[in-house]
Short mmCIF file of C-alpha atoms and ligand atoms in Angstrom, two decimals:
data_model
loop_
_atom_site.label_atom_id
_atom_site.label_comp_id
_atom_site.label_asym_id
_atom_site.label_seq_id
_atom_site.Cartn_x
_atom_site.Cartn_y
_atom_site.Cartn_z
CA MET A 1 180.74 293.90 266.09
CA THR A 2 177.90 291.52 265.45
CA GLU A 3 177.28 289.98 262.34
CA PRO A 4 173.78 291.92 260.76
CA LEU A 5 170.67 289.53 261.67
CA ILE A 6 168.93 288.91 257.73
CA CYS A 7 165.43 288.94 259.13
CA GLN A 8 162.62 287.46 256.95
CA ASN A 9 158.24 286.95 257.14
CA TYR A 10 157.05 284.34 258.93
CA ILE A 11 153.93 282.94 256.84
CA ASP A 12 152.04 279.71 257.55
CA GLY A 13 154.78 278.52 259.85
CA GLU A 14 157.77 279.11 257.14
CA TRP A 15 160.42 282.18 256.94
CA LEU A 16 160.27 283.46 253.86
CA SER A 17 161.52 286.54 251.82
CA ALA A 18 158.69 289.49 250.67
CA ALA A 19 157.89 288.96 247.13
CA SER A 20 159.65 292.15 246.05
CA VAL A 21 163.33 291.59 246.66
CA ASP A 22 163.44 295.25 247.86
CA THR A 23 164.91 294.94 251.69
CA LEU A 24 165.22 297.41 254.21
CA GLU A 25 168.24 298.24 257.10
CA SER A 26 167.93 298.45 260.82
CA ARG A 27 171.12 301.12 262.05
CA ASN A 28 171.82 300.74 265.54
CA PRO A 29 170.88 305.05 266.71
CA ALA A 30 173.68 304.81 268.83
CA LEU A 31 176.22 303.71 266.34
CA ASN A 32 174.74 304.17 262.47
CA SER A 33 177.76 302.22 260.86
CA GLU A 34 176.06 299.40 262.57
CA LEU A 35 173.49 297.86 260.45
CA VAL A 36 172.03 295.31 263.11
CA ALA A 37 169.30 293.89 261.00
CA THR A 38 168.32 293.68 257.71
CA PHE A 39 164.67 292.69 256.98
CA PRO A 40 161.58 292.26 253.86
CA ARG A 41 160.24 295.35 252.30
CA SER A 42 156.39 293.70 252.04
CA ALA A 43 153.57 294.63 250.22
CA ALA A 44 149.72 294.21 250.13
CA ILE A 45 150.86 290.61 248.28
CA ASP A 46 152.73 289.17 251.18
CA VAL A 47 150.02 290.36 253.46
CA ASP A 48 147.51 288.45 251.74
CA ALA A 49 149.46 285.29 251.74
CA ALA A 50 149.73 286.02 255.62
CA VAL A 51 146.08 286.73 255.84
CA ALA A 52 144.66 283.55 253.82
CA ALA A 53 147.32 281.64 256.42
CA ALA A 54 146.51 283.28 259.53
CA ARG A 55 142.12 282.40 258.44
CA LYS A 56 143.11 278.05 257.66
CA ALA A 57 144.78 278.11 260.82
CA TYR A 58 141.83 279.67 262.39
CA ARG A 59 139.50 277.12 261.49
CA THR A 60 141.50 274.44 263.52
CA TRP A 61 143.36 276.68 266.55
CA ARG A 62 139.95 278.29 267.60
CA LEU A 63 138.94 274.03 268.69
CA VAL A 64 141.48 273.62 270.77
CA PRO A 65 140.57 274.07 274.82
CA ALA A 66 141.74 277.45 276.04
CA PRO A 67 144.24 275.28 278.63
CA ALA A 68 146.05 273.66 275.77
CA ARG A 69 146.03 277.55 273.99
CA ALA A 70 147.13 278.50 277.08
CA GLU A 71 150.41 275.99 277.50
CA TYR A 72 151.94 277.10 274.13
CA ILE A 73 152.38 281.37 276.12
CA PHE A 74 153.44 279.51 279.16
CA ARG A 75 156.20 277.73 276.74
CA VAL A 76 156.80 280.98 275.34
CA GLY A 77 157.38 282.23 278.88
CA GLU A 78 159.96 280.35 280.20
CA LEU A 79 161.81 280.76 276.67
CA LEU A 80 161.91 283.92 277.26
CA VAL A 81 163.49 284.07 280.68
CA LYS A 82 165.84 281.83 278.77
CA TYR A 83 166.91 284.60 275.67
CA LYS A 84 166.38 287.70 278.33
CA GLU A 85 170.23 288.94 277.98
CA GLU A 86 170.39 288.25 274.18
CA LEU A 87 166.79 289.95 273.56
CA ALA A 88 167.86 292.90 276.11
CA GLN A 89 171.09 293.07 274.30
CA LEU A 90 169.78 293.08 270.79
CA MET A 91 166.65 296.00 272.04
CA SER A 92 169.42 297.86 273.57
CA ARG A 93 171.51 297.83 269.61
CA GLU A 94 168.13 298.07 267.87
CA MET A 95 166.35 301.21 269.23
CA GLY A 96 168.62 302.48 272.46
CA LYS A 97 167.71 302.00 275.28
CA PRO A 98 169.64 301.12 278.27
CA LEU A 99 170.28 297.44 279.30
CA LYS A 100 168.60 297.65 282.48
CA GLU A 101 165.28 299.27 280.47
CA ALA A 102 165.66 296.42 277.89
CA ARG A 103 165.44 293.65 280.68
CA GLY A 104 162.24 295.10 282.15
CA ASP A 105 160.87 295.44 278.26
CA VAL A 106 161.29 291.83 278.16
CA GLN A 107 160.63 291.38 281.55
CA GLU A 108 157.29 292.57 280.56
CA GLY A 109 156.82 290.01 278.18
CA ILE A 110 157.41 287.24 280.57
CA ASP A 111 155.07 288.53 283.16
CA CYS A 112 152.11 289.15 280.20
CA ALA A 113 153.11 285.20 278.70
CA PHE A 114 152.50 283.34 282.68
CA TYR A 115 149.49 285.88 282.98
CA SER A 116 147.68 285.28 279.55
CA ALA A 117 148.78 281.35 280.47
CA GLY A 118 146.61 281.76 283.50
CA GLU A 119 144.03 282.77 281.51
CA GLY A 120 143.36 279.47 279.66
CA ARG A 121 141.80 278.24 282.51
CA ARG A 122 139.74 281.24 283.47
CA LEU A 123 138.18 282.56 280.42
CA PHE A 124 135.16 282.76 282.80
CA GLY A 125 131.87 283.42 281.72
CA GLN A 126 128.34 284.15 283.28
CA THR A 127 125.12 281.71 284.52
CA THR A 128 122.84 283.26 285.66
CA PRO A 129 119.17 282.34 286.08
CA SER A 130 116.69 282.20 283.64
CA GLU A 131 113.11 283.69 284.00
CA MET A 132 111.71 280.85 282.61
CA PRO A 133 110.79 277.09 284.09
CA ASN A 134 113.51 274.42 282.83
CA LYS A 135 115.64 276.75 280.88
CA PHE A 136 119.14 277.50 281.59
CA ALA A 137 121.20 280.59 280.18
CA MET A 138 124.59 281.39 280.42
CA THR A 139 127.36 283.53 278.90
CA VAL A 140 130.43 282.38 276.61
CA ARG A 141 134.18 284.14 275.60
CA MET A 142 134.07 283.08 271.83
CA PRO A 143 137.29 284.81 269.73
CA ILE A 144 137.04 286.93 267.19
CA GLY A 145 138.78 285.46 264.33
CA VAL A 146 141.72 286.38 262.64
CA CYS A 147 143.95 290.06 264.00
CA ALA A 148 146.30 292.40 262.91
CA LEU A 149 148.22 293.57 264.98
CA ILE A 150 150.50 296.77 264.55
CA THR A 151 152.80 298.05 266.92
CA PRO A 152 155.42 300.78 267.72
CA TRP A 153 158.82 300.49 268.46
CA ASN A 154 159.84 301.68 272.70
CA PHE A 155 158.70 298.10 273.79
CA PRO A 156 159.69 296.04 270.64
CA VAL A 157 158.97 293.20 273.03
CA ALA A 158 156.49 294.30 275.93
CA ILE A 159 154.28 295.75 273.48
CA PRO A 160 153.68 292.52 270.97
CA CYS A 161 153.64 290.35 273.55
CA TRP A 162 150.64 292.35 274.90
CA LYS A 163 148.68 291.68 272.23
CA ILE A 164 150.08 288.55 270.70
CA MET A 165 149.62 286.33 274.26
CA PRO A 166 145.85 286.71 275.24
CA ALA A 167 145.26 287.08 271.77
CA LEU A 168 146.18 283.62 271.24
CA VAL A 169 144.70 282.13 274.30
CA CYS A 170 141.61 283.62 273.42
CA GLY A 171 141.74 281.64 270.23
CA ASN A 172 142.52 284.41 267.34
CA THR A 173 144.99 284.02 265.15
CA VAL A 174 147.30 286.88 264.24
CA ILE A 175 149.67 288.15 261.72
CA LEU A 176 152.29 291.22 263.75
CA LYS A 177 153.22 294.19 261.64
CA PRO A 178 156.18 295.41 264.03
CA ALA A 179 157.71 298.82 263.91
CA GLU A 180 160.27 299.25 261.28
CA ASP A 181 162.84 300.38 263.77
CA THR A 182 162.80 297.07 265.50
CA PRO A 183 162.53 293.93 262.83
CA ALA A 184 165.09 292.18 264.49
CA CYS A 185 164.03 292.18 268.31
CA ALA A 186 160.20 291.07 265.88
CA THR A 187 161.77 288.50 264.31
CA LYS A 188 163.44 286.72 267.65
CA LEU A 189 160.08 287.15 269.34
CA ILE A 190 158.29 285.31 266.33
CA GLN A 191 161.70 282.59 266.78
CA ILE A 192 160.62 281.85 270.36
CA PHE A 193 156.66 281.17 269.51
CA GLN A 194 158.16 279.07 266.88
CA GLU A 195 160.24 276.86 269.15
CA ALA A 196 157.64 276.74 271.45
CA GLY A 197 155.83 274.90 268.65
CA LEU A 198 152.75 276.65 268.01
CA PRO A 199 151.39 275.35 265.04
CA LYS A 200 152.20 276.90 261.56
CA GLY A 201 149.27 280.30 260.68
CA VAL A 202 148.81 280.49 264.23
CA ILE A 203 151.73 283.38 264.14
CA ASN A 204 152.50 285.46 261.13
CA LEU A 205 155.07 288.08 261.13
CA VAL A 206 154.95 290.51 258.42
CA HIS A 207 157.55 293.29 258.46
CA GLY A 208 157.68 296.73 256.27
CA LEU A 209 156.85 300.16 255.63
CA GLY A 210 153.73 301.05 257.92
CA GLU A 211 152.05 302.77 254.24
CA GLU A 212 153.19 299.40 252.75
CA ALA A 213 152.25 296.84 254.73
CA GLY A 214 150.69 297.86 257.87
CA LYS A 215 147.89 299.52 255.53
CA PRO A 216 146.94 296.51 253.28
CA LEU A 217 146.66 294.43 256.50
CA VAL A 218 144.53 297.21 257.95
CA GLU A 219 142.05 297.50 254.79
CA HIS A 220 142.42 293.72 254.31
CA PRO A 221 138.61 292.65 253.70
CA ASP A 222 139.46 289.07 255.59
CA VAL A 223 141.17 290.91 258.83
CA ASP A 224 138.50 290.99 261.22
CA LEU A 225 140.51 292.93 264.23
CA VAL A 226 142.89 295.55 264.18
CA SER A 227 144.49 296.04 267.57
CA PHE A 228 147.03 299.05 266.91
CA THR A 229 150.04 301.30 269.14
CA GLY A 230 150.86 304.06 267.45
CA SER A 231 151.25 307.82 266.88
CA SER A 232 147.36 309.37 266.63
CA GLU A 233 147.86 310.36 262.80
CA THR A 234 148.06 306.77 262.42
CA GLY A 235 145.36 305.55 264.47
CA ALA A 236 143.11 308.10 263.31
CA PHE A 237 143.56 306.10 259.58
CA VAL A 238 143.21 302.74 261.19
CA GLY A 239 140.29 303.86 263.06
CA ALA A 240 138.48 305.21 260.32
CA THR A 241 139.40 302.15 257.81
CA CYS A 242 138.11 299.94 260.62
CA GLY A 243 134.63 301.78 261.09
CA ARG A 244 134.14 301.81 257.37
CA THR A 245 134.75 298.00 257.04
CA HIS A 246 133.33 297.19 260.41
CA LYS A 247 136.14 295.47 262.10
CA ARG A 248 136.81 295.39 265.28
CA VAL A 249 139.35 298.19 266.77
CA CYS A 250 141.54 298.74 269.89
CA LEU A 251 143.86 301.90 269.75
CA GLU A 252 146.41 303.08 272.13
CA MET A 253 147.78 306.42 270.93
CA GLY A 254 149.47 309.78 272.32
CA GLY A 255 149.77 310.86 275.39
CA LYS A 256 150.74 313.97 277.45
CA ASN A 257 151.23 312.71 281.18
CA ALA A 258 151.54 315.15 283.75
CA GLN A 259 153.46 314.84 286.89
CA ILE A 260 151.81 317.26 290.01
CA VAL A 261 154.06 318.27 292.49
CA MET A 262 152.15 319.97 295.70
CA GLU A 263 154.03 321.66 298.32
CA ASP A 264 153.64 318.89 301.36
CA ALA A 265 155.20 316.31 298.95
CA ASP A 266 157.84 314.84 299.33
CA LEU A 267 160.28 316.31 296.99
CA GLU A 268 163.09 313.99 296.89
CA LEU A 269 161.01 311.39 296.08
CA ALA A 270 159.38 313.60 293.74
CA LEU A 271 162.04 313.78 292.36
CA ASP A 272 163.04 310.68 291.32
CA GLY A 273 159.66 310.39 289.88
CA ALA A 274 159.96 313.05 287.97
CA VAL A 275 163.71 312.49 286.59
CA TRP A 276 162.63 308.47 285.79
CA GLY A 277 159.44 309.55 284.40
CA ALA A 278 160.59 312.09 282.12
CA PHE A 279 164.11 310.91 280.66
CA GLY A 280 163.29 306.72 281.08
CA THR A 281 163.49 305.39 277.62
CA SER A 282 164.71 308.97 276.58
CA GLY A 283 160.93 310.20 276.96
CA GLN A 284 159.90 307.51 274.28
CA ARG A 285 157.16 305.97 276.37
CA CYS A 286 153.70 306.80 275.71
CA THR A 287 153.43 307.02 279.43
CA ALA A 288 156.20 309.75 279.93
CA THR A 289 156.11 312.56 282.06
CA SER A 290 156.03 315.49 279.40
CA ARG A 291 154.74 317.99 281.76
CA LEU A 292 156.13 319.02 285.65
CA ILE A 293 153.07 320.40 287.36
CA LEU A 294 154.38 322.27 290.51
CA HIS A 295 152.61 324.40 293.16
CA ARG A 296 154.44 328.38 293.75
CA ASP A 297 155.53 327.23 297.25
CA ILE A 298 158.04 324.32 295.43
CA LYS A 299 158.54 325.58 292.08
CA GLU A 300 162.05 327.61 293.18
CA LYS A 301 163.41 324.87 295.24
CA PHE A 302 162.45 322.04 293.26
CA THR A 303 163.49 323.04 289.88
CA ALA A 304 166.89 323.66 290.98
CA MET A 305 166.58 319.33 292.79
CA LEU A 306 165.74 318.66 289.11
CA LYS A 307 168.73 320.69 287.04
CA GLU A 308 171.45 319.26 289.65
CA ARG A 309 170.02 315.91 289.22
CA THR A 310 168.99 316.19 285.50
CA SER A 311 173.02 317.84 285.04
CA LYS A 312 174.27 314.19 286.42
CA LEU A 313 172.31 311.98 283.61
CA ARG A 314 174.97 310.29 281.50
CA LEU A 315 174.11 310.26 277.60
CA GLY A 316 175.47 307.20 276.50
CA ALA A 317 174.28 303.93 274.41
CA GLY A 318 171.89 301.56 275.61
CA THR A 319 174.35 299.02 275.79
CA ASP A 320 176.52 300.91 278.10
CA PRO A 321 175.95 300.43 281.56
CA ASN A 322 176.85 303.70 282.75
CA THR A 323 174.15 305.09 280.21
CA ASP A 324 170.99 306.64 282.13
CA VAL A 325 169.93 308.06 278.83
CA GLY A 326 170.25 306.82 275.39
CA PRO A 327 169.89 308.21 272.21
CA LEU A 328 166.78 308.77 270.00
CA VAL A 329 165.80 306.09 267.81
CA ASN A 330 165.94 307.38 264.51
CA ALA A 331 166.88 310.45 262.72
CA SER A 332 163.32 311.61 262.03
CA GLN A 333 162.59 311.48 265.95
CA LEU A 334 166.02 313.37 266.33
CA GLN A 335 164.44 316.40 264.07
CA ARG A 336 161.09 316.19 265.73
CA VAL A 337 162.45 316.94 268.86
CA SER A 338 164.42 319.75 267.31
CA LYS A 339 161.37 321.33 265.73
CA TYR A 340 159.57 321.10 269.45
CA LEU A 341 163.03 323.26 270.80
CA GLU A 342 162.48 325.75 267.73
CA ILE A 343 158.94 325.86 268.62
CA ALA A 344 159.57 326.45 271.79
CA HIS A 345 162.32 329.39 271.54
CA GLN A 346 159.61 331.05 269.52
CA GLU A 347 157.89 331.04 271.75
CA GLY A 348 158.98 332.25 274.61
CA ALA A 349 159.80 329.35 277.15
CA LYS A 350 162.85 329.35 278.65
CA VAL A 351 165.27 325.86 278.52
CA LEU A 352 166.52 326.07 281.72
CA MET A 353 168.91 322.93 280.49
CA GLY A 354 169.55 320.81 277.60
CA GLY A 355 168.20 322.03 274.38
CA GLU A 356 170.16 320.82 271.80
CA ILE A 357 171.82 318.12 270.42
CA ALA A 358 174.62 316.68 271.86
CA HIS A 359 177.67 317.67 269.33
CA GLU A 360 180.38 315.95 270.84
CA GLU A 361 182.83 313.51 269.45
CA GLN A 362 181.14 310.45 271.17
CA PHE A 363 177.67 311.09 269.79
CA GLN A 364 178.11 312.50 266.30
CA GLN A 365 177.30 308.51 264.68
CA GLY A 366 173.70 308.37 267.04
CA TYR A 367 170.77 310.19 267.30
CA PHE A 368 171.59 312.00 271.04
CA PHE A 369 169.48 314.95 272.29
CA ARG A 370 170.50 316.32 275.59
CA PRO A 371 168.06 316.07 278.58
CA THR A 372 166.04 319.41 278.48
CA ILE A 373 163.75 321.27 280.90
CA LEU A 374 161.67 323.92 279.42
CA ASP A 375 159.87 326.64 281.51
CA VAL A 376 156.38 326.98 280.22
CA THR A 377 153.38 328.30 280.32
CA PRO A 378 150.24 325.95 279.64
CA GLN A 379 149.11 327.50 276.52
CA MET A 380 151.95 327.09 274.39
CA ARG A 381 152.66 323.77 272.31
CA VAL A 382 154.90 322.53 273.79
CA ALA A 383 152.75 322.52 276.63
CA ARG A 384 150.19 320.78 274.21
CA GLU A 385 151.38 318.66 272.14
CA GLU A 386 153.57 315.05 272.32
CA ILE A 387 157.21 315.65 271.88
CA PHE A 388 158.10 311.92 272.61
CA GLY A 389 161.58 312.75 273.53
CA PRO A 390 163.76 313.51 276.44
CA VAL A 391 161.56 316.93 277.36
CA VAL A 392 159.57 318.03 280.50
CA THR A 393 158.14 321.52 280.84
CA LEU A 394 157.17 323.07 283.65
CA ILE A 395 153.84 324.68 284.65
CA GLU A 396 153.30 326.38 287.55
CA VAL A 397 150.21 326.64 289.91
CA ASN A 398 148.69 328.94 292.74
CA SER A 399 146.77 325.92 294.21
CA PHE A 400 145.75 322.06 294.00
CA GLU A 401 142.36 323.07 291.96
CA GLU A 402 144.67 324.60 289.01
CA ALA A 403 146.41 321.64 289.33
CA ILE A 404 143.77 319.58 288.32
CA ALA A 405 142.30 321.60 286.09
CA ILE A 406 145.71 322.43 283.76
CA LEU A 407 146.48 318.22 284.22
CA ASN A 408 143.14 317.91 282.81
CA ASP A 409 143.59 320.39 280.11
CA THR A 410 144.71 318.29 276.77
CA PRO A 411 143.28 316.13 274.22
CA TYR A 412 144.77 313.35 275.71
CA GLY A 413 144.19 311.25 278.74
CA LEU A 414 147.11 308.06 279.45
CA SER A 415 148.84 308.45 282.73
CA SER A 416 148.99 310.80 285.64
CA SER A 417 150.30 311.24 288.78
CA ILE A 418 150.18 313.31 292.30
CA TYR A 419 152.70 313.50 294.90
CA THR A 420 150.75 315.24 297.91
CA ARG A 421 150.94 313.62 301.22
CA ASP A 422 147.57 315.03 302.00
CA ILE A 423 144.95 311.64 301.29
CA ASN A 424 142.28 313.98 301.05
CA ARG A 425 143.59 315.09 297.94
CA ALA A 426 145.25 312.02 296.66
CA PHE A 427 141.52 310.86 296.60
CA VAL A 428 140.40 313.94 294.61
CA ALA A 429 143.03 313.94 292.31
CA MET A 430 142.36 309.44 291.93
CA ARG A 431 138.32 310.35 290.95
CA ASP A 432 139.01 313.97 288.87
CA LEU A 433 142.18 313.16 287.31
CA GLU A 434 141.17 312.52 283.84
CA ALA A 435 143.32 309.41 282.78
CA GLY A 436 143.13 305.79 282.17
CA ILE A 437 146.07 305.63 284.54
CA THR A 438 147.08 307.86 287.94
CA TYR A 439 149.55 306.60 290.45
CA ILE A 440 149.94 308.51 293.77
CA ASN A 441 153.31 309.18 295.16
CA GLY A 442 154.47 307.48 291.71
CA PRO A 443 155.53 309.04 288.82
CA THR A 444 153.69 308.44 285.06
CA ILE A 445 155.24 305.09 283.98
CA GLY A 446 155.67 301.41 285.72
CA ALA A 447 152.28 299.55 284.22
CA GLU A 448 152.15 296.15 285.54
CA VAL A 449 150.57 293.58 283.43
CA HIS A 450 147.59 292.35 285.26
CA LEU A 451 145.89 296.19 285.36
CA PRO A 452 144.56 297.41 282.83
CA PHE A 453 146.29 299.74 280.48
CA GLY A 454 144.90 302.23 278.13
CA GLY A 455 143.85 305.90 278.49
CA VAL A 456 140.70 308.09 278.29
CA LYS A 457 139.37 311.56 275.40
CA GLN A 458 141.65 311.29 272.61
CA THR A 459 144.64 308.46 274.06
CA GLY A 460 142.19 305.63 272.74
CA ASN A 461 139.19 304.65 271.90
CA GLY A 462 137.22 302.84 275.18
CA HIS A 463 139.50 299.98 275.08
CA ARG A 464 142.05 298.15 277.22
CA GLU A 465 144.85 296.25 276.96
CA ALA A 466 146.44 294.03 279.65
CA GLY A 467 144.44 292.54 282.78
CA THR A 468 141.34 291.16 282.27
CA ALA A 469 139.94 293.53 280.37
CA VAL A 470 142.02 292.72 277.26
CA LEU A 471 140.19 289.79 276.97
CA ASP A 472 137.22 292.21 275.65
CA VAL A 473 139.13 293.06 272.86
CA PHE A 474 140.10 289.54 271.74
CA THR A 475 136.54 287.73 272.65
CA GLU A 476 133.23 288.54 271.64
CA TRP A 477 130.15 287.48 273.73
CA LYS A 478 127.99 284.61 273.23
CA THR A 479 125.06 284.02 275.57
CA VAL A 480 123.43 280.64 275.50
CA TYR A 481 119.97 279.64 276.71
CA VAL A 482 118.99 276.19 277.24
CA ASP A 483 115.69 275.29 277.54
CA PHE A 484 115.67 271.31 279.31
CA SER A 485 111.28 271.96 279.12
CA GLY A 486 110.72 270.27 276.28
CA SER A 487 107.69 272.68 275.12
CA LEU A 488 108.14 276.24 273.59
CA GLN A 489 108.22 278.99 276.20
CA ARG A 490 107.76 282.74 275.19
CA ALA A 491 109.97 284.76 277.15
CA GLN A 492 108.04 287.74 278.64
CA ILE A 493 104.80 286.72 277.59
CA ASP A 494 104.16 282.98 278.71
CA ASN A 495 105.32 283.82 282.45
CA ARG A 496 102.72 286.57 282.84
CA GLU A 497 99.80 285.09 281.51
CA ALA A 498 98.95 284.63 284.98
CA GLU A 499 98.81 288.29 285.00
CA LEU A 500 96.08 288.49 283.05
P1 LIG B 1 155.19 306.96 265.10
O1 LIG B 1 155.46 307.98 264.97
O2 LIG B 1 155.87 306.13 266.43
O3 LIG B 1 156.26 305.33 264.42
P2 LIG B 1 153.57 305.39 263.57
O4 LIG B 1 152.11 305.10 264.12
O5 LIG B 1 154.10 305.87 262.09
O6 LIG B 1 153.87 306.23 264.86
O7 LIG B 1 153.80 303.94 263.76
C1 LIG B 1 153.41 302.98 264.83
C2 LIG B 1 153.10 301.07 263.83
O8 LIG B 1 152.09 301.92 262.46
C3 LIG B 1 153.91 301.24 262.70
O9 LIG B 1 154.20 299.16 262.82
C4 LIG B 1 154.23 301.30 261.32
O10 LIG B 1 154.50 300.54 260.14
C5 LIG B 1 152.57 301.28 261.09
N1 LIG B 1 152.05 302.27 260.42
C6 LIG B 1 152.48 303.33 260.04
N2 LIG B 1 151.20 303.90 259.04
C7 LIG B 1 150.51 303.44 258.75
C8 LIG B 1 149.45 303.22 258.02
N3 LIG B 1 149.33 303.75 256.82
N4 LIG B 1 148.34 301.99 257.82
C9 LIG B 1 148.95 300.79 259.05
N5 LIG B 1 150.06 300.94 259.80
C10 LIG B 1 151.38 301.99 259.45
#
C-alpha cells in the first residue's frame, strides 16, 4: 500500500499547515481501509492569508506580458504529460474512476494547458473606426483581479485546470478551494504549477470543508470573482453571496441530461452512447445521461439490448484495469443514490436492472452501487432530479415532437443528445433542444476544451467555460479612445453641426 500523502495549503509560494491543527482524511472509495491523504481543515484565517498573497501577487502578475504568463502554463502542460500516469493512478485511488477515464481527465488538463497557452498570444480585442476625425478606438481585455476557484471531485484535475489556466493567462491571480474528496489530486496539481516556476502568490491552494473554507472565500471582500462548479444548492448560496457583495460569478451546477433514440436510429451506435453516457464515471459527471428518451417503436428492442450490455459491465476498483464501473465517491453519495431508489419504488418505477448496493465480499469496503435501469414516467422524481449515480431512467415517447418536449421539460439544460438518421430532425433538434450542448449521434458526454462548455436554464448563470468563451469570465473589457486631433471633439455633437 502506498504511504498516505500529507497535503498542505499552498500560500504565497509556501506549503503550510492550516492555523488549526485539525486534519481531515481522504480514503479510497473502493477500499476504505486505505488512507490516501490527510489534509488541513482550513478556516477563514487561512483564507485571509491566501487572499492577501493573491492580492499582493496581482500587482505584478497583471503586468507580466500575456505571452510570458502563457509560457508558464505551457510548461505546466509539459509537466502534466510527464506526470500523467502518476496523477491518473492517484485519481483512481482517491475518487474511484477507472484508470482509462482518469487518464482522460488528466489529458483534458493537458489539452487545456496547450490551448490556454496559445491564448497568451491572442487575447484579441477589437479596433474600430471612430465617428470623429483623427481619433482611434479599440477594446482590450483586462484581468479582473483575485479569483476564487471552487471545484468538485468528479473531475479533480480537468475542472481545476479549466479554471486556473485561463484565469492566469488573462492576468488574474487565484485561490483554489478543491473538493474535500480529492485533496491529493489538487495537491499534486498545484505541485506541478510550482515546478513550472510560477511566481509566489499567483496560485494558492486552500484545503478544507465547504462551509469552513469555501464560504469565507466566497464572502471575502478582497475576492473579485468566484468561479464555482458543484451542486445547485451550493451554487445558489455562491450566486446570492456574490450578488450581495458585487462579485463577478460563474456557476456550473446540476443537470438532468437526456439522450433521445428515434425509431430510425442506428441502435448499436445509440447503445454504445447510452452505456458510456449513463455509466461512465459511475454516472457522476455533470453531463451524464440520466434519461433515455426512447421512441415506442424501438423501446422494447433497445431496452433488451441495454439490459444485455449493462449486465456485462464489471463493477470494481478504478485501479483494476478490468473495471468498467467504479465505486461512488463517498458514503453520502451512496446514500443519496439509495434514497432515490427508494423514491423510485414508492413512485412505481420498474427496476429493470440493478437498483441496489453491491453486497458481495469484494465490495464490502467500498461504495459500490450496481448499474441500474429504471422504467419510468416523465413526472416521477427520478426522471426529474439529478441523481449523480449509475442510474438511467427510460421514458417512452410516441413522436419526435414529444421527445423534444420531454427532453426540455426540466429546469436544467447542460447536455443533450439525439440519435437519428434523419438530417431534418437532427437540425430541428439542434435548434430546439434547450441545452448548452447538443450531440447528434453521440452521447451526452465528450466535451472538448476548445469549445464552450456550460448550460442554459438553472444549470448555469449565462457564462461558459473553455473555448474562447471563458475569456469573458476572466477578463473585463476596456474601451480605449485615442484622440490625436489636438482639440476637444464632442461625439454626437460636433460631427452633426453641419446638419443644423
Ligand atoms: P457536491 O455535492 O458535488 O460535493 P458541493 O456543491 O457540495 O457539491 O461541493 C462543490 C464544492 O463547493 C466543493 O469544493 C465544496 O467544498 C464547496 N462548497 C460546499 N459548500 C460550500 C459553501 N457553503 N461555500 C463555498 N463552497 C462550498
